mmCIF file with all atom_site columns, C-alpha atoms in Angstrom:
data_model
loop_
_atom_site.group_PDB
_atom_site.id
_atom_site.type_symbol
_atom_site.label_atom_id
_atom_site.label_alt_id
_atom_site.label_comp_id
_atom_site.label_asym_id
_atom_site.label_entity_id
_atom_site.label_seq_id
_atom_site.pdbx_PDB_ins_code
_atom_site.Cartn_x
_atom_site.Cartn_y
_atom_site.Cartn_z
_atom_site.occupancy
_atom_site.B_iso_or_equiv
_atom_site.pdbx_formal_charge
_atom_site.auth_seq_id
_atom_site.auth_comp_id
_atom_site.auth_asym_id
_atom_site.auth_atom_id
_atom_site.pdbx_PDB_model_num
ATOM 1   C CA . MET A 1 1   ? 56.220 0.585  -47.410 1.00 0.00 ? 18  MET A CA 1
ATOM 2   C CA . LEU A 1 2   ? 57.954 4.014  -47.649 1.00 0.00 ? 19  LEU A CA 1
ATOM 3   C CA . PHE A 1 3   ? 58.094 5.793  -50.950 1.00 0.00 ? 20  PHE A CA 1
ATOM 4   C CA . HIS A 1 4   ? 60.748 8.278  -51.924 1.00 0.00 ? 21  HIS A CA 1
ATOM 5   C CA . SER A 1 5   ? 59.752 12.127 -53.644 1.00 0.00 ? 22  SER A CA 1
ATOM 6   C CA . THR A 1 6   ? 60.494 13.327 -56.683 1.00 0.00 ? 23  THR A CA 1
ATOM 7   C CA . TYR A 1 7   ? 64.367 13.130 -55.803 1.00 0.00 ? 24  TYR A CA 1
ATOM 8   C CA . GLY A 1 8   ? 64.549 9.824  -55.960 1.00 0.00 ? 25  GLY A CA 1
ATOM 9   C CA . LEU A 1 9   ? 65.856 7.287  -53.342 1.00 0.00 ? 26  LEU A CA 1
ATOM 10  C CA . ARG A 1 10  ? 68.002 9.495  -52.013 1.00 0.00 ? 27  ARG A CA 1
ATOM 11  C CA . PRO A 1 11  ? 70.106 8.793  -48.489 1.00 0.00 ? 28  PRO A CA 1
ATOM 12  C CA . ALA A 1 12  ? 67.441 10.609 -46.648 1.00 0.00 ? 29  ALA A CA 1
ATOM 13  C CA . VAL A 1 13  ? 64.806 8.203  -47.301 1.00 0.00 ? 30  VAL A CA 1
ATOM 14  C CA . ARG A 1 14  ? 67.247 5.201  -46.427 1.00 0.00 ? 31  ARG A CA 1
ATOM 15  C CA . GLU A 1 15  ? 68.001 7.241  -43.227 1.00 0.00 ? 32  GLU A CA 1
ATOM 16  C CA . ALA A 1 16  ? 64.182 7.510  -42.516 1.00 0.00 ? 33  ALA A CA 1
ATOM 17  C CA . ALA A 1 17  ? 63.578 3.901  -42.937 1.00 0.00 ? 34  ALA A CA 1
ATOM 18  C CA . ASP A 1 18  ? 66.704 2.956  -40.742 1.00 0.00 ? 35  ASP A CA 1
ATOM 19  C CA . ARG A 1 19  ? 64.913 5.137  -38.055 1.00 0.00 ? 36  ARG A CA 1
ATOM 20  C CA . LEU A 1 20  ? 61.718 3.646  -38.502 1.00 0.00 ? 37  LEU A CA 1
ATOM 21  C CA . ARG A 1 21  ? 63.545 -0.084 -38.496 1.00 0.00 ? 38  ARG A CA 1
ATOM 22  C CA . ALA A 1 22  ? 65.415 1.034  -35.041 1.00 0.00 ? 39  ALA A CA 1
ATOM 23  C CA . ALA A 1 23  ? 62.008 1.536  -33.740 1.00 0.00 ? 40  ALA A CA 1
ATOM 24  C CA . GLY A 1 24  ? 60.674 -1.952 -34.262 1.00 0.00 ? 41  GLY A CA 1
ATOM 25  C CA . HIS A 1 25  ? 58.977 -1.614 -37.716 1.00 0.00 ? 42  HIS A CA 1
ATOM 26  C CA . GLU A 1 26  ? 59.882 -3.712 -40.996 1.00 0.00 ? 43  GLU A CA 1
ATOM 27  C CA . VAL A 1 27  ? 60.021 -1.114 -43.706 1.00 0.00 ? 44  VAL A CA 1
ATOM 28  C CA . TRP A 1 28  ? 60.547 -1.627 -47.297 1.00 0.00 ? 45  TRP A CA 1
ATOM 29  C CA . THR A 1 29  ? 61.863 1.068  -49.784 1.00 0.00 ? 46  THR A CA 1
ATOM 30  C CA . PRO A 1 30  ? 61.162 0.574  -53.303 1.00 0.00 ? 47  PRO A CA 1
ATOM 31  C CA . ASP A 1 31  ? 62.848 2.339  -55.887 1.00 0.00 ? 48  ASP A CA 1
ATOM 32  C CA . LEU A 1 32  ? 59.866 4.010  -58.483 1.00 0.00 ? 49  LEU A CA 1
ATOM 33  C CA . PHE A 1 33  ? 62.861 5.604  -60.281 1.00 0.00 ? 50  PHE A CA 1
ATOM 34  C CA . GLU A 1 34  ? 65.135 2.989  -61.103 1.00 0.00 ? 51  GLU A CA 1
ATOM 35  C CA . GLY A 1 35  ? 68.556 4.193  -59.753 1.00 0.00 ? 52  GLY A CA 1
ATOM 36  C CA . HIS A 1 36  ? 67.648 7.841  -60.675 1.00 0.00 ? 53  HIS A CA 1
ATOM 37  C CA . THR A 1 37  ? 68.198 10.713 -58.420 1.00 0.00 ? 54  THR A CA 1
ATOM 38  C CA . PHE A 1 38  ? 67.905 14.142 -59.024 1.00 0.00 ? 55  PHE A CA 1
ATOM 39  C CA . ASP A 1 39  ? 69.552 17.342 -57.129 1.00 0.00 ? 56  ASP A CA 1
ATOM 40  C CA . THR A 1 40  ? 66.391 19.648 -58.032 1.00 0.00 ? 57  THR A CA 1
ATOM 41  C CA . VAL A 1 41  ? 62.611 19.142 -57.699 1.00 0.00 ? 58  VAL A CA 1
ATOM 42  C CA . GLU A 1 42  ? 62.356 20.390 -61.603 1.00 0.00 ? 59  GLU A CA 1
ATOM 43  C CA . GLU A 1 43  ? 64.681 17.274 -62.700 1.00 0.00 ? 60  GLU A CA 1
ATOM 44  C CA . GLY A 1 44  ? 62.705 15.089 -60.958 1.00 0.00 ? 61  GLY A CA 1
ATOM 45  C CA . MET A 1 45  ? 59.358 16.324 -61.950 1.00 0.00 ? 62  MET A CA 1
ATOM 46  C CA . GLU A 1 46  ? 60.753 16.051 -66.006 1.00 0.00 ? 63  GLU A CA 1
ATOM 47  C CA . PHE A 1 47  ? 61.929 12.399 -64.935 1.00 0.00 ? 64  PHE A CA 1
ATOM 48  C CA . LYS A 1 48  ? 58.172 11.629 -63.676 1.00 0.00 ? 65  LYS A CA 1
ATOM 49  C CA . GLU A 1 49  ? 56.487 13.182 -66.349 1.00 0.00 ? 66  GLU A CA 1
ATOM 50  C CA . ARG A 1 50  ? 58.677 11.159 -69.074 1.00 0.00 ? 67  ARG A CA 1
ATOM 51  C CA . THR A 1 51  ? 57.854 7.809  -66.909 1.00 0.00 ? 68  THR A CA 1
ATOM 52  C CA . GLY A 1 52  ? 54.479 8.478  -66.706 1.00 0.00 ? 69  GLY A CA 1
ATOM 53  C CA . LYS A 1 53  ? 52.093 8.507  -63.620 1.00 0.00 ? 70  LYS A CA 1
ATOM 54  C CA . GLU A 1 54  ? 50.528 4.962  -64.287 1.00 0.00 ? 71  GLU A CA 1
ATOM 55  C CA . GLU A 1 55  ? 54.145 3.344  -64.844 1.00 0.00 ? 72  GLU A CA 1
ATOM 56  C CA . LEU A 1 56  ? 55.060 4.656  -61.441 1.00 0.00 ? 73  LEU A CA 1
ATOM 57  C CA . LEU A 1 57  ? 52.070 3.306  -59.946 1.00 0.00 ? 74  LEU A CA 1
ATOM 58  C CA . LYS A 1 58  ? 52.529 -0.047 -61.566 1.00 0.00 ? 75  LYS A CA 1
ATOM 59  C CA . ARG A 1 59  ? 55.818 -0.237 -60.239 1.00 0.00 ? 76  ARG A CA 1
ATOM 60  C CA . ALA A 1 60  ? 54.613 0.845  -56.946 1.00 0.00 ? 77  ALA A CA 1
ATOM 61  C CA . VAL A 1 61  ? 51.605 -1.602 -56.896 1.00 0.00 ? 78  VAL A CA 1
ATOM 62  C CA . LEU A 1 62  ? 54.346 -4.344 -57.886 1.00 0.00 ? 79  LEU A CA 1
ATOM 63  C CA . ALA A 1 63  ? 56.811 -3.501 -54.998 1.00 0.00 ? 80  ALA A CA 1
ATOM 64  C CA . ALA A 1 64  ? 53.802 -3.468 -52.404 1.00 0.00 ? 81  ALA A CA 1
ATOM 65  C CA . ALA A 1 65  ? 52.296 -6.955 -53.721 1.00 0.00 ? 82  ALA A CA 1
ATOM 66  C CA . PRO A 1 66  ? 54.352 -9.202 -51.955 1.00 0.00 ? 83  PRO A CA 1
ATOM 67  C CA . TYR A 1 67  ? 53.616 -7.683 -48.923 1.00 0.00 ? 84  TYR A CA 1
ATOM 68  C CA . SER A 1 68  ? 50.016 -6.336 -49.027 1.00 0.00 ? 85  SER A CA 1
ATOM 69  C CA . ASP A 1 69  ? 48.616 -9.549 -47.625 1.00 0.00 ? 86  ASP A CA 1
ATOM 70  C CA . ARG A 1 70  ? 50.412 -8.423 -44.302 1.00 0.00 ? 87  ARG A CA 1
ATOM 71  C CA . GLY A 1 71  ? 48.376 -5.610 -44.210 1.00 0.00 ? 88  GLY A CA 1
ATOM 72  C CA . LEU A 1 72  ? 51.011 -2.557 -44.966 1.00 0.00 ? 89  LEU A CA 1
ATOM 73  C CA . VAL A 1 73  ? 51.169 0.793  -43.499 1.00 0.00 ? 90  VAL A CA 1
ATOM 74  C CA . TYR A 1 74  ? 51.853 2.845  -46.675 1.00 0.00 ? 91  TYR A CA 1
ATOM 75  C CA . ALA A 1 75  ? 53.841 5.950  -46.345 1.00 0.00 ? 92  ALA A CA 1
ATOM 76  C CA . GLY A 1 76  ? 55.886 8.244  -48.474 1.00 0.00 ? 93  GLY A CA 1
ATOM 77  C CA . PHE A 1 77  ? 57.578 11.549 -48.911 1.00 0.00 ? 94  PHE A CA 1
ATOM 78  C CA . SER A 1 78  ? 55.770 14.245 -51.239 1.00 0.00 ? 95  SER A CA 1
ATOM 79  C CA . LEU A 1 79  ? 55.344 12.555 -54.354 1.00 0.00 ? 96  LEU A CA 1
ATOM 80  C CA . GLY A 1 80  ? 55.817 9.112  -52.607 1.00 0.00 ? 97  GLY A CA 1
ATOM 81  C CA . ALA A 1 81  ? 53.099 10.323 -50.330 1.00 0.00 ? 98  ALA A CA 1
ATOM 82  C CA . SER A 1 82  ? 50.798 10.718 -53.174 1.00 0.00 ? 99  SER A CA 1
ATOM 83  C CA . VAL A 1 83  ? 51.766 7.213  -54.458 1.00 0.00 ? 100 VAL A CA 1
ATOM 84  C CA . ALA A 1 84  ? 51.118 5.584  -50.815 1.00 0.00 ? 101 ALA A CA 1
ATOM 85  C CA . GLN A 1 85  ? 47.834 7.742  -50.638 1.00 0.00 ? 102 GLN A CA 1
ATOM 86  C CA . THR A 1 86  ? 46.743 6.004  -53.928 1.00 0.00 ? 103 THR A CA 1
ATOM 87  C CA . LEU A 1 87  ? 47.892 2.421  -52.934 1.00 0.00 ? 104 LEU A CA 1
ATOM 88  C CA . ALA A 1 88  ? 46.509 2.622  -49.531 1.00 0.00 ? 105 ALA A CA 1
ATOM 89  C CA . LEU A 1 89  ? 42.820 3.663  -50.648 1.00 0.00 ? 106 LEU A CA 1
ATOM 90  C CA . GLY A 1 90  ? 42.698 0.916  -52.947 1.00 0.00 ? 107 GLY A CA 1
ATOM 91  C CA . ASP A 1 91  ? 43.819 -1.978 -50.723 1.00 0.00 ? 108 ASP A CA 1
ATOM 92  C CA . ASP A 1 92  ? 41.350 -3.066 -48.169 1.00 0.00 ? 109 ASP A CA 1
ATOM 93  C CA . ARG A 1 93  ? 44.054 -4.835 -45.867 1.00 0.00 ? 110 ARG A CA 1
ATOM 94  C CA . ALA A 1 94  ? 45.879 -1.083 -45.471 1.00 0.00 ? 111 ALA A CA 1
ATOM 95  C CA . ARG A 1 95  ? 46.312 -0.711 -41.803 1.00 0.00 ? 112 ARG A CA 1
ATOM 96  C CA . GLY A 1 96  ? 47.413 2.920  -42.294 1.00 0.00 ? 113 GLY A CA 1
ATOM 97  C CA . LEU A 1 97  ? 48.840 5.671  -44.175 1.00 0.00 ? 114 LEU A CA 1
ATOM 98  C CA . LEU A 1 98  ? 51.613 8.150  -43.109 1.00 0.00 ? 115 LEU A CA 1
ATOM 99  C CA . LEU A 1 99  ? 51.942 11.186 -45.393 1.00 0.00 ? 116 LEU A CA 1
ATOM 100 C CA . LEU A 1 100 ? 55.016 13.151 -45.234 1.00 0.00 ? 117 LEU A CA 1
ATOM 101 C CA . HIS A 1 101 ? 54.716 16.624 -47.116 1.00 0.00 ? 118 HIS A CA 1
ATOM 102 C CA . GLY A 1 102 ? 52.168 15.364 -49.618 1.00 0.00 ? 119 GLY A CA 1
ATOM 103 C CA . THR A 1 103 ? 48.923 14.398 -50.590 1.00 0.00 ? 120 THR A CA 1
ATOM 104 C CA . SER A 1 104 ? 46.797 13.245 -53.916 1.00 0.00 ? 121 SER A CA 1
ATOM 105 C CA . ASP A 1 105 ? 43.831 13.444 -55.655 1.00 0.00 ? 122 ASP A CA 1
ATOM 106 C CA . ILE A 1 106 ? 41.077 10.948 -54.326 1.00 0.00 ? 123 ILE A CA 1
ATOM 107 C CA . ALA A 1 107 ? 39.142 8.814  -56.703 1.00 0.00 ? 124 ALA A CA 1
ATOM 108 C CA . PRO A 1 108 ? 34.958 10.051 -56.300 1.00 0.00 ? 125 PRO A CA 1
ATOM 109 C CA . ASN A 1 109 ? 34.218 6.151  -55.600 1.00 0.00 ? 126 ASN A CA 1
ATOM 110 C CA . ALA A 1 110 ? 37.292 5.856  -52.925 1.00 0.00 ? 127 ALA A CA 1
ATOM 111 C CA . GLN A 1 111 ? 36.162 3.826  -49.494 1.00 0.00 ? 128 GLN A CA 1
ATOM 112 C CA . VAL A 1 112 ? 38.034 2.436  -46.780 1.00 0.00 ? 129 VAL A CA 1
ATOM 113 C CA . ASP A 1 113 ? 36.979 1.547  -43.173 1.00 0.00 ? 130 ASP A CA 1
ATOM 114 C CA . GLU A 1 114 ? 38.141 4.413  -40.753 1.00 0.00 ? 131 GLU A CA 1
ATOM 115 C CA . LEU A 1 115 ? 41.713 3.824  -42.456 1.00 0.00 ? 132 LEU A CA 1
ATOM 116 C CA . PRO A 1 116 ? 44.098 5.603  -39.886 1.00 0.00 ? 133 PRO A CA 1
ATOM 117 C CA . VAL A 1 117 ? 45.969 8.698  -41.769 1.00 0.00 ? 134 VAL A CA 1
ATOM 118 C CA . GLN A 1 118 ? 48.578 11.284 -40.947 1.00 0.00 ? 135 GLN A CA 1
ATOM 119 C CA . LEU A 1 119 ? 49.440 13.932 -42.554 1.00 0.00 ? 136 LEU A CA 1
ATOM 120 C CA . HIS A 1 120 ? 52.505 16.212 -41.765 1.00 0.00 ? 137 HIS A CA 1
ATOM 121 C CA . VAL A 1 121 ? 52.876 19.058 -43.985 1.00 0.00 ? 138 VAL A CA 1
ATOM 122 C CA . ALA A 1 122 ? 54.928 22.487 -44.075 1.00 0.00 ? 139 ALA A CA 1
ATOM 123 C CA . GLU A 1 123 ? 52.775 25.477 -43.535 1.00 0.00 ? 140 GLU A CA 1
ATOM 124 C CA . PRO A 1 124 ? 52.572 27.462 -45.859 1.00 0.00 ? 141 PRO A CA 1
ATOM 125 C CA . ASP A 1 125 ? 53.654 24.623 -48.585 1.00 0.00 ? 142 ASP A CA 1
ATOM 126 C CA . PRO A 1 126 ? 53.459 25.790 -52.111 1.00 0.00 ? 143 PRO A CA 1
ATOM 127 C CA . PHE A 1 127 ? 52.710 22.274 -53.356 1.00 0.00 ? 144 PHE A CA 1
ATOM 128 C CA . GLU A 1 128 ? 50.046 21.436 -50.317 1.00 0.00 ? 145 GLU A CA 1
ATOM 129 C CA . THR A 1 129 ? 47.899 24.932 -50.417 1.00 0.00 ? 146 THR A CA 1
ATOM 130 C CA . ASP A 1 130 ? 45.628 25.604 -47.588 1.00 0.00 ? 147 ASP A CA 1
ATOM 131 C CA . ASP A 1 131 ? 42.084 25.396 -49.865 1.00 0.00 ? 148 ASP A CA 1
ATOM 132 C CA . TRP A 1 132 ? 43.711 22.024 -51.493 1.00 0.00 ? 149 TRP A CA 1
ATOM 133 C CA . LEU A 1 133 ? 44.527 20.903 -47.942 1.00 0.00 ? 150 LEU A CA 1
ATOM 134 C CA . SER A 1 134 ? 40.906 21.769 -46.836 1.00 0.00 ? 151 SER A CA 1
ATOM 135 C CA . ALA A 1 135 ? 39.144 19.674 -49.864 1.00 0.00 ? 152 ALA A CA 1
ATOM 136 C CA . TRP A 1 136 ? 41.411 16.823 -49.174 1.00 0.00 ? 153 TRP A CA 1
ATOM 137 C CA . TYR A 1 137 ? 40.806 16.531 -45.666 1.00 0.00 ? 154 TYR A CA 1
ATOM 138 C CA . LEU A 1 138 ? 37.034 17.025 -46.143 1.00 0.00 ? 155 LEU A CA 1
ATOM 139 C CA . GLN A 1 139 ? 37.273 14.092 -49.282 1.00 0.00 ? 156 GLN A CA 1
ATOM 140 C CA . MET A 1 140 ? 39.443 11.647 -47.023 1.00 0.00 ? 157 MET A CA 1
ATOM 141 C CA . GLY A 1 141 ? 36.590 11.835 -44.273 1.00 0.00 ? 158 GLY A CA 1
ATOM 142 C CA . ARG A 1 142 ? 33.941 11.351 -46.742 1.00 0.00 ? 159 ARG A CA 1
ATOM 143 C CA . ALA A 1 143 ? 36.228 8.156  -48.088 1.00 0.00 ? 160 ALA A CA 1
ATOM 144 C CA . GLY A 1 144 ? 35.964 6.987  -44.580 1.00 0.00 ? 161 GLY A CA 1
ATOM 145 C CA . ALA A 1 145 ? 39.391 7.623  -43.298 1.00 0.00 ? 162 ALA A CA 1
ATOM 146 C CA . ASP A 1 146 ? 40.223 8.861  -39.784 1.00 0.00 ? 163 ASP A CA 1
ATOM 147 C CA . VAL A 1 147 ? 42.524 12.046 -40.623 1.00 0.00 ? 164 VAL A CA 1
ATOM 148 C CA . GLU A 1 148 ? 45.259 14.059 -38.242 1.00 0.00 ? 165 GLU A CA 1
ATOM 149 C CA . VAL A 1 149 ? 46.834 16.845 -40.018 1.00 0.00 ? 166 VAL A CA 1
ATOM 150 C CA . TYR A 1 150 ? 50.146 18.405 -38.334 1.00 0.00 ? 167 TYR A CA 1
ATOM 151 C CA . ARG A 1 151 ? 51.470 21.656 -39.877 1.00 0.00 ? 168 ARG A CA 1
ATOM 152 C CA . TYR A 1 152 ? 54.854 23.035 -39.346 1.00 0.00 ? 169 TYR A CA 1
ATOM 153 C CA . ALA A 1 153 ? 54.988 26.709 -39.558 1.00 0.00 ? 170 ALA A CA 1
ATOM 154 C CA . GLY A 1 154 ? 57.739 28.145 -41.467 1.00 0.00 ? 171 GLY A CA 1
ATOM 155 C CA . ALA A 1 155 ? 59.238 24.865 -42.444 1.00 0.00 ? 172 ALA A CA 1
ATOM 156 C CA . GLY A 1 156 ? 59.824 24.008 -46.190 1.00 0.00 ? 173 GLY A CA 1
ATOM 157 C CA . HIS A 1 157 ? 58.484 21.393 -48.141 1.00 0.00 ? 174 HIS A CA 1
ATOM 158 C CA . LEU A 1 158 ? 60.665 18.606 -47.981 1.00 0.00 ? 175 LEU A CA 1
ATOM 159 C CA . TYR A 1 159 ? 61.843 19.751 -44.208 1.00 0.00 ? 176 TYR A CA 1
ATOM 160 C CA . THR A 1 160 ? 62.291 16.197 -43.217 1.00 0.00 ? 177 THR A CA 1
ATOM 161 C CA . ASP A 1 161 ? 65.599 15.817 -45.704 1.00 0.00 ? 178 ASP A CA 1
ATOM 162 C CA . PRO A 1 162 ? 68.612 16.863 -43.842 1.00 0.00 ? 179 PRO A CA 1
ATOM 163 C CA . GLY A 1 163 ? 70.528 17.129 -47.889 1.00 0.00 ? 180 GLY A CA 1
ATOM 164 C CA . LEU A 1 164 ? 68.116 19.945 -48.907 1.00 0.00 ? 181 LEU A CA 1
ATOM 165 C CA . PRO A 1 165 ? 67.627 23.325 -48.118 1.00 0.00 ? 182 PRO A CA 1
ATOM 166 C CA . ASP A 1 166 ? 64.145 22.882 -46.727 1.00 0.00 ? 183 ASP A CA 1
ATOM 167 C CA . TYR A 1 167 ? 65.458 21.059 -44.168 1.00 0.00 ? 184 TYR A CA 1
ATOM 168 C CA . ASP A 1 168 ? 63.975 22.272 -40.597 1.00 0.00 ? 185 ASP A CA 1
ATOM 169 C CA . ALA A 1 169 ? 65.468 20.084 -37.788 1.00 0.00 ? 186 ALA A CA 1
ATOM 170 C CA . GLU A 1 170 ? 62.782 21.201 -35.126 1.00 0.00 ? 187 GLU A CA 1
ATOM 171 C CA . ALA A 1 171 ? 59.885 20.300 -37.312 1.00 0.00 ? 188 ALA A CA 1
ATOM 172 C CA . ALA A 1 172 ? 61.823 16.907 -38.625 1.00 0.00 ? 189 ALA A CA 1
ATOM 173 C CA . GLU A 1 173 ? 62.084 15.726 -34.943 1.00 0.00 ? 190 GLU A CA 1
ATOM 174 C CA . ALA A 1 174 ? 58.455 16.667 -34.057 1.00 0.00 ? 191 ALA A CA 1
ATOM 175 C CA . THR A 1 175 ? 57.360 14.792 -37.213 1.00 0.00 ? 192 THR A CA 1
ATOM 176 C CA . TRP A 1 176 ? 59.394 11.851 -36.239 1.00 0.00 ? 193 TRP A CA 1
ATOM 177 C CA . ARG A 1 177 ? 58.155 11.662 -32.826 1.00 0.00 ? 194 ARG A CA 1
ATOM 178 C CA . VAL A 1 178 ? 54.446 12.090 -33.803 1.00 0.00 ? 195 VAL A CA 1
ATOM 179 C CA . ALA A 1 179 ? 54.697 9.732  -36.242 1.00 0.00 ? 196 ALA A CA 1
ATOM 180 C CA . LEU A 1 180 ? 56.528 7.054  -34.584 1.00 0.00 ? 197 LEU A CA 1
ATOM 181 C CA . GLY A 1 181 ? 53.421 7.022  -31.887 1.00 0.00 ? 198 GLY A CA 1
ATOM 182 C CA . PHE A 1 182 ? 51.330 6.927  -35.190 1.00 0.00 ? 199 PHE A CA 1
ATOM 183 C CA . LEU A 1 183 ? 52.826 4.080  -36.256 1.00 0.00 ? 200 LEU A CA 1
ATOM 184 C CA . ASP A 1 184 ? 53.330 2.081  -32.780 1.00 0.00 ? 201 ASP A CA 1
ATOM 185 C CA . SER A 1 185 ? 49.341 2.633  -32.572 1.00 0.00 ? 202 SER A CA 1
ATOM 186 C CA . LEU A 1 186 ? 48.864 0.697  -35.460 1.00 0.00 ? 203 LEU A CA 1
ATOM 187 C CA . GLY A 1 187 ? 50.145 -2.513 -33.683 1.00 0.00 ? 204 GLY A CA 1
#
């Protein structure tokens, strides 16, 4: 289950899903913004605020529900990574969590049984500061997750999206190479 960023379900998300499918993975890309896409982070964040976090999570849960009994790997880009993390930590059948460009708060009572988690993030990243990532990493470990973090020096926040100024081809290719290996290891 691959969730889009605050820009909405853009071509880059569909291309990423196609890349994962070509590697033999079954992928769903729910549209949490119901057809809306945005040219700037600010426009996307404004839409997210109007829609509300609870509504977006409800849409995500409804999208994942028909497939969750299979043991999903949750994945997402930035805002979508936050959504994926929330769902994975609440789904005892989750097989893994792939976070691209983002993380989320962790409920104090969150518990998983060695959930494999891989995070890919720019260094530095204005949305994922070093202090935040250190605290997040420790909290995920306390929750029982088995976390790997990959940082990409000099890359922009959404560096895997070729349609955005943040795009970094070298960092994007390195991310996909490592992420595909991670997904393959989950079976």
